[in-house]
Short mmCIF file of C-alpha atoms and ligand atoms in Angstrom, two decimals:
data_model
loop_
_atom_site.label_atom_id
_atom_site.label_comp_id
_atom_site.label_asym_id
_atom_site.label_seq_id
_atom_site.Cartn_x
_atom_site.Cartn_y
_atom_site.Cartn_z
CA MET A 1 19.52 16.86 -68.27
CA LEU A 2 20.44 13.24 -67.75
CA THR A 3 20.60 12.06 -64.20
CA ASP A 4 23.87 10.56 -62.98
CA GLU A 5 22.32 7.12 -62.82
CA LEU A 6 21.00 7.34 -66.37
CA GLN A 7 24.29 8.62 -67.67
CA LYS A 8 26.12 5.80 -65.95
CA ASN A 9 23.81 3.20 -67.43
CA LEU A 10 24.18 4.70 -70.86
CA ALA A 11 27.96 4.68 -70.58
CA LYS A 12 27.84 1.06 -69.49
CA ARG A 13 25.67 0.09 -72.44
CA ILE A 14 27.93 1.84 -74.90
CA ASP A 15 30.94 0.10 -73.35
CA GLY A 16 29.12 -3.21 -73.70
CA LYS A 17 28.38 -2.58 -77.37
CA LEU A 18 31.97 -1.60 -78.07
CA LEU A 19 33.18 -4.74 -76.34
CA GLU A 20 30.80 -6.84 -78.42
CA LYS A 21 32.08 -5.24 -81.64
CA ASP A 22 35.62 -5.81 -80.47
CA ARG A 23 34.88 -9.47 -79.88
CA GLU A 24 33.29 -9.82 -83.32
CA LYS A 25 36.31 -8.26 -84.95
CA LYS A 26 38.64 -10.45 -82.93
CA SER A 27 36.85 -13.65 -83.89
CA GLU A 28 36.91 -12.67 -87.55
CA LYS A 29 40.60 -11.98 -87.37
CA ASP A 30 41.14 -15.36 -85.75
CA GLY A 31 39.63 -16.99 -88.80
CA PHE A 32 36.35 -17.76 -87.12
CA GLY A 33 33.99 -15.20 -88.57
CA LYS A 34 30.24 -15.65 -88.61
CA ASN A 35 30.20 -17.76 -91.77
CA LYS A 36 33.06 -20.08 -91.01
CA THR A 37 32.63 -23.64 -89.84
CA LEU A 38 34.73 -25.42 -87.26
CA ASP A 39 36.28 -27.62 -89.99
CA GLU A 40 37.89 -24.63 -91.62
CA VAL A 41 39.70 -23.69 -88.44
CA PHE A 42 40.55 -26.94 -86.67
CA ASP A 43 42.32 -30.16 -87.54
CA LYS A 44 40.37 -33.29 -88.43
CA SER A 45 40.70 -34.91 -85.03
CA THR A 46 39.26 -31.85 -83.27
CA THR A 47 36.26 -31.59 -85.60
CA MET A 48 35.66 -35.33 -85.07
CA THR A 49 35.74 -34.81 -81.31
CA VAL A 50 33.16 -32.03 -81.60
CA SER A 51 30.94 -34.22 -83.88
CA GLY A 52 31.24 -36.99 -81.32
CA MET A 53 29.97 -34.61 -78.67
CA LYS A 54 26.98 -33.81 -80.87
CA ASN A 55 26.27 -37.50 -81.45
CA SER A 56 26.39 -38.30 -77.77
CA GLY A 57 24.06 -35.41 -76.92
CA ILE A 58 26.53 -33.28 -74.93
CA ILE A 59 25.99 -30.38 -77.34
CA SER A 60 23.50 -29.63 -80.13
CA TYR A 61 25.41 -27.03 -82.07
CA VAL A 62 28.26 -24.55 -81.87
CA ASN A 63 27.80 -20.82 -82.32
CA GLY A 64 30.50 -18.22 -82.77
CA ALA A 65 33.80 -17.76 -81.00
CA VAL A 66 33.79 -15.85 -77.71
CA GLY A 67 37.41 -15.88 -76.75
CA SER A 68 40.75 -16.61 -78.16
CA GLY A 69 44.06 -17.06 -76.44
CA LYS A 70 47.40 -18.27 -77.69
CA GLU A 71 46.69 -21.87 -76.82
CA SER A 72 42.93 -22.17 -77.02
CA LYS A 73 39.76 -20.85 -78.57
CA THR A 74 36.47 -20.71 -76.71
CA PHE A 75 33.08 -21.03 -78.36
CA TRP A 76 29.50 -20.54 -77.38
CA ALA A 77 27.63 -23.83 -77.79
CA VAL A 78 24.10 -24.94 -76.92
CA ASP A 79 23.01 -28.25 -75.38
CA PRO A 80 19.94 -30.27 -76.46
CA THR A 81 17.74 -28.59 -73.83
CA GLY A 82 18.77 -25.10 -74.95
CA ASN A 83 21.29 -24.31 -72.19
CA ASP A 84 24.30 -22.25 -73.17
CA LEU A 85 27.69 -23.92 -72.88
CA ALA A 86 31.28 -22.85 -73.34
CA LEU A 87 33.49 -25.05 -75.49
CA LYS A 88 37.16 -24.51 -74.85
CA ILE A 89 39.23 -26.04 -77.61
CA TYR A 90 42.93 -26.41 -76.95
CA LEU A 91 44.95 -25.94 -80.09
CA VAL A 92 47.15 -28.85 -81.00
CA SER A 93 49.13 -26.80 -83.49
CA THR A 94 50.81 -24.43 -81.04
CA SER A 95 54.15 -25.50 -79.68
CA ASN A 96 53.74 -23.10 -76.77
CA PHE A 97 52.69 -26.04 -74.67
CA LYS A 98 56.30 -26.89 -73.87
CA LYS A 99 56.40 -24.09 -71.34
CA ARG A 100 53.55 -25.82 -69.55
CA TYR A 101 55.57 -28.88 -68.48
CA PRO A 102 56.48 -27.32 -65.12
CA TYR A 103 52.79 -27.13 -64.23
CA LEU A 104 52.25 -30.82 -65.01
CA LEU A 105 55.47 -32.38 -63.75
CA GLY A 106 55.27 -32.58 -59.99
CA ASP A 107 51.49 -32.73 -59.79
CA PRO A 108 50.77 -36.07 -58.10
CA ARG A 109 47.51 -36.38 -60.05
CA PHE A 110 49.32 -36.47 -63.38
CA THR A 111 52.20 -38.91 -63.33
CA LYS A 112 51.86 -40.67 -66.69
CA ILE A 113 53.13 -38.05 -69.08
CA ARG A 114 54.02 -39.24 -72.57
CA LYS A 115 55.97 -37.17 -75.03
CA GLY A 116 54.22 -35.54 -78.00
CA THR A 117 52.28 -32.32 -78.36
CA ARG A 118 48.90 -33.89 -78.97
CA HIS A 119 49.07 -35.96 -75.82
CA LEU A 120 50.29 -32.99 -73.81
CA VAL A 121 47.44 -30.80 -75.09
CA GLU A 122 44.86 -33.46 -74.22
CA LEU A 123 46.39 -33.86 -70.79
CA TRP A 124 46.13 -30.11 -70.32
CA ALA A 125 42.41 -30.12 -71.16
CA GLN A 126 41.89 -33.01 -68.73
CA LYS A 127 43.82 -31.12 -66.09
CA GLU A 128 41.62 -28.06 -66.44
CA TYR A 129 38.55 -30.29 -66.25
CA ALA A 130 39.83 -32.09 -63.13
CA ASN A 131 40.56 -28.73 -61.51
CA LEU A 132 37.06 -27.48 -62.29
CA VAL A 133 35.50 -30.66 -60.89
CA GLN A 134 37.51 -30.29 -57.69
CA CYS A 135 36.49 -26.62 -57.34
CA HIS A 136 32.86 -27.15 -58.21
CA ARG A 137 32.60 -30.01 -55.68
CA GLU A 138 33.86 -27.67 -52.97
CA GLY A 139 31.36 -24.95 -53.87
CA ILE A 140 33.94 -22.54 -55.26
CA PRO A 141 32.40 -20.08 -57.74
CA CYS A 142 33.67 -21.38 -61.08
CA ALA A 143 32.18 -22.43 -64.42
CA LYS A 144 30.48 -25.79 -63.82
CA PRO A 145 32.36 -28.53 -65.71
CA VAL A 146 30.28 -30.63 -68.12
CA ALA A 147 32.64 -32.90 -70.06
CA VAL A 148 36.10 -33.29 -71.51
CA VAL A 149 36.96 -35.33 -74.60
CA LYS A 150 40.51 -35.21 -75.94
CA ASN A 151 41.42 -31.51 -76.40
CA VAL A 152 37.86 -30.18 -76.00
CA LEU A 153 36.53 -29.02 -72.64
CA VAL A 154 32.84 -28.28 -72.12
CA MET A 155 31.56 -26.15 -69.26
CA GLU A 156 28.72 -23.91 -68.20
CA PHE A 157 28.56 -20.62 -70.12
CA VAL A 158 29.16 -17.66 -67.84
CA GLY A 159 27.16 -14.86 -69.44
CA LYS A 160 23.98 -14.27 -71.41
CA ASN A 161 22.94 -14.82 -75.04
CA GLY A 162 26.42 -15.85 -76.07
CA VAL A 163 28.08 -12.81 -74.52
CA PRO A 164 30.40 -13.68 -71.63
CA ASP A 165 30.02 -11.68 -68.43
CA PRO A 166 32.61 -8.91 -68.05
CA LEU A 167 36.07 -9.83 -66.88
CA LEU A 168 37.24 -8.22 -63.68
CA VAL A 169 39.59 -6.06 -65.76
CA GLU A 170 36.60 -4.75 -67.73
CA ALA A 171 34.48 -3.97 -64.67
CA GLU A 172 34.24 -1.32 -62.01
CA VAL A 173 35.62 -2.77 -58.79
CA ASP A 174 35.34 -2.07 -55.08
CA TYR A 175 36.70 -3.41 -51.81
CA LYS A 176 34.13 -6.20 -51.74
CA ASP A 177 35.56 -7.55 -55.01
CA TYR A 178 39.03 -7.52 -53.49
CA GLU A 179 37.83 -9.46 -50.47
CA GLU A 180 36.01 -11.91 -52.72
CA ALA A 181 39.09 -12.45 -54.89
CA ILE A 182 41.24 -13.17 -51.83
CA SER A 183 38.56 -15.44 -50.41
CA ILE A 184 38.56 -17.41 -53.69
CA LEU A 185 42.32 -17.96 -53.37
CA ASP A 186 41.74 -19.07 -49.78
CA VAL A 187 39.04 -21.65 -50.54
CA LEU A 188 40.93 -22.85 -53.62
CA TYR A 189 43.90 -23.62 -51.39
CA ASN A 190 42.17 -24.83 -48.24
CA LYS A 191 39.10 -26.57 -49.64
CA ALA A 192 39.82 -27.63 -53.23
CA LYS A 193 43.53 -28.04 -52.37
CA ILE A 194 44.70 -26.36 -55.53
CA VAL A 195 46.64 -23.23 -56.44
CA HIS A 196 45.32 -21.39 -59.49
CA ALA A 197 48.77 -20.34 -60.76
CA ASP A 198 47.36 -17.90 -63.35
CA PHE A 199 45.08 -15.86 -61.08
CA SER A 200 44.49 -12.39 -62.51
CA GLU A 201 41.88 -9.82 -63.50
CA TYR A 202 41.77 -11.56 -66.92
CA ASN A 203 40.74 -14.93 -65.52
CA ILE A 204 37.89 -13.83 -63.25
CA PHE A 205 34.37 -12.90 -64.35
CA LYS A 206 32.42 -10.26 -62.48
CA THR A 207 28.85 -11.56 -62.57
CA GLU A 208 25.67 -10.26 -60.94
CA LYS A 209 26.13 -12.91 -58.26
CA GLY A 210 29.78 -12.13 -57.59
CA LEU A 211 33.17 -13.16 -58.88
CA VAL A 212 33.58 -16.40 -60.84
CA VAL A 213 37.02 -17.85 -61.45
CA PHE A 214 38.02 -19.66 -64.66
CA ASP A 215 40.98 -20.68 -66.83
CA LEU A 216 42.24 -23.35 -64.42
CA GLY A 217 44.51 -25.13 -66.89
CA SER A 218 47.66 -24.07 -65.07
CA SER A 219 46.30 -24.82 -61.61
CA VAL A 220 48.29 -27.31 -59.54
CA ASP A 221 47.71 -29.56 -56.57
CA THR A 222 48.86 -27.95 -53.31
CA ARG A 223 51.43 -30.78 -53.05
CA HIS A 224 53.17 -29.57 -56.22
CA PRO A 225 56.75 -28.56 -55.31
CA ASN A 226 56.19 -25.01 -56.61
CA ALA A 227 52.69 -24.56 -55.19
CA MET A 228 53.78 -22.01 -52.62
CA GLU A 229 55.67 -19.93 -55.16
CA PHE A 230 52.61 -19.95 -57.48
CA LEU A 231 50.29 -18.95 -54.64
CA GLU A 232 52.57 -16.09 -53.69
CA ARG A 233 52.58 -14.90 -57.32
CA ASP A 234 48.77 -15.16 -57.55
CA ILE A 235 48.36 -13.00 -54.45
CA LYS A 236 50.87 -10.43 -55.70
CA ASN A 237 49.25 -10.20 -59.15
CA ILE A 238 45.72 -9.68 -57.92
CA THR A 239 46.89 -7.25 -55.25
CA LYS A 240 48.68 -5.20 -57.89
CA PHE A 241 45.46 -4.99 -59.91
CA PHE A 242 43.41 -3.67 -56.98
CA VAL A 243 46.14 -1.22 -56.00
CA LYS A 244 46.18 0.06 -59.59
CA ARG A 245 42.44 0.62 -59.21
CA GLY A 246 43.10 2.84 -56.21
CA LEU A 247 42.17 0.52 -53.36
CA THR A 248 43.97 0.27 -50.05
CA VAL A 249 44.70 -3.41 -49.55
CA THR A 250 46.42 -5.82 -47.17
CA ASN A 251 50.09 -6.63 -47.56
CA PRO A 252 50.44 -9.73 -49.82
CA ALA A 253 52.77 -11.42 -47.31
CA ASP A 254 50.08 -11.18 -44.62
CA ILE A 255 47.49 -12.62 -46.99
CA LEU A 256 49.81 -15.53 -47.79
CA GLU A 257 50.31 -16.24 -44.11
CA ARG A 258 46.59 -16.09 -43.51
CA ILE A 259 45.85 -18.51 -46.35
CA ILE A 260 48.47 -21.14 -45.45
CA ARG A 261 47.80 -20.72 -41.69
N1 ATP B 1 32.82 -20.63 -69.17
C1 ATP B 1 32.87 -19.58 -69.98
N2 ATP B 1 31.75 -18.88 -70.29
C2 ATP B 1 31.80 -17.81 -71.10
N3 ATP B 1 32.92 -17.35 -71.68
C3 ATP B 1 34.06 -17.99 -71.43
C4 ATP B 1 34.11 -19.13 -70.57
N4 ATP B 1 35.40 -19.54 -70.48
C5 ATP B 1 36.11 -18.70 -71.25
N5 ATP B 1 35.33 -17.76 -71.83
C6 ATP B 1 35.76 -16.66 -72.74
O1 ATP B 1 36.94 -17.03 -73.39
C7 ATP B 1 38.03 -16.17 -73.05
C8 ATP B 1 39.32 -16.97 -72.93
O2 ATP B 1 39.19 -17.98 -71.97
P1 ATP B 1 40.44 -18.54 -71.17
O3 ATP B 1 41.09 -17.45 -70.40
O4 ATP B 1 40.00 -19.74 -70.43
O5 ATP B 1 41.38 -19.00 -72.37
P2 ATP B 1 42.96 -18.83 -72.56
O6 ATP B 1 43.39 -19.70 -73.67
O7 ATP B 1 43.63 -18.96 -71.26
O8 ATP B 1 43.06 -17.38 -73.05
P3 ATP B 1 44.15 -16.33 -72.62
O9 ATP B 1 45.46 -16.88 -73.12
O10 ATP B 1 43.68 -15.10 -73.33
O11 ATP B 1 44.07 -16.27 -71.11
C9 ATP B 1 37.60 -15.51 -71.76
O12 ATP B 1 38.17 -14.25 -71.61
C10 ATP B 1 36.09 -15.41 -71.92
O13 ATP B 1 35.73 -14.27 -72.67
MG1 MG B 2 42.80 -16.71 -69.67
#
C-alpha cells in the first residue's frame, strides 16, 4: 500500500509531466516546435534584436518556448555563464495593443507616445522592464530584470531546467498564499508605487520560496488616474480565486482600505 505522502508525491509528478507535455504541444502549435528557429517565427527586426543580445553577451543562446500569450511569447534562454533567463518577446504583428493605450496614457513616466504599433509594442516592453526594476529595487518578489532592447525583455528565469515554476492556478494553495498575495499588492502600492492591473492566479508563480509576481506590462504608476480602480479590480480578482479554492478571506473593500491607508 502506498502511503498518503508517497501517493501525493506521485500525483504531483504525474501532474508535472502532463503539464510539460501540454507545454510542448502548445509550443509546437504556436509554430515554435523543437526544430524551429526564431527566424521562422519572428520578423526580421526581432531576430536582429535577439542576435544583438547574443553579440553583446546578454544571452548565449535561446532554447524552446515556455509560454505564449496573445501579445507575447516567452522563451528559455541561457546567458554566457550558464544561468537560465526568460526572454519575453512582444509580438509586433498583433493589433491587440490598441486596447493597451489606457494603461500607458496617464502614466507620468510615459508621456512621449508616438503613433504606430511597433513603437507602442516597444514602449510596452520598456514599461514592463521599468516596472520590474522598480519592484526589484524595493525587494518585491518578482523576476529580476536583466535587459530590454526594443520589443525583447530579458529577465531571470523562474523555474528549473527550462520548466517554469507552477503558476498559482496550477498549485495547491492555503491561507498563507492568500496573505502573501495580498501583501504583494500592498508592497507594490506602498513601496514600488505601482498597481499591477493584471493581478491574478495566472500571473503569479508559486515557488519553493514563496509567491513571485510577473507579467507587469499593464502595471501603472499609483498616480495614474485609474490606479485606484485597477487596484480594486486586482484585489477582487485574487480574492475570487482564493474563495473558489474554499478559503475564508477578508472582504475586498477592507483590504483596499488597509492598502491605501
Ligand atoms: N521569468 C519567467 N521565468 C519563467 N517562465 C516565465 C517567466 N515569465 C513568463 N514565463 C512563462 O511564460 C508564460 C507567459 O508569460 P506572461 O504572462 O508574462 O505573458 P503574457 O503575454 O501576458 O501571456 P498571457 O496573455 O497568457 O498572460 C507564463 O505563464 C510562464 O509560464
Ligand atoms: Mg500573463
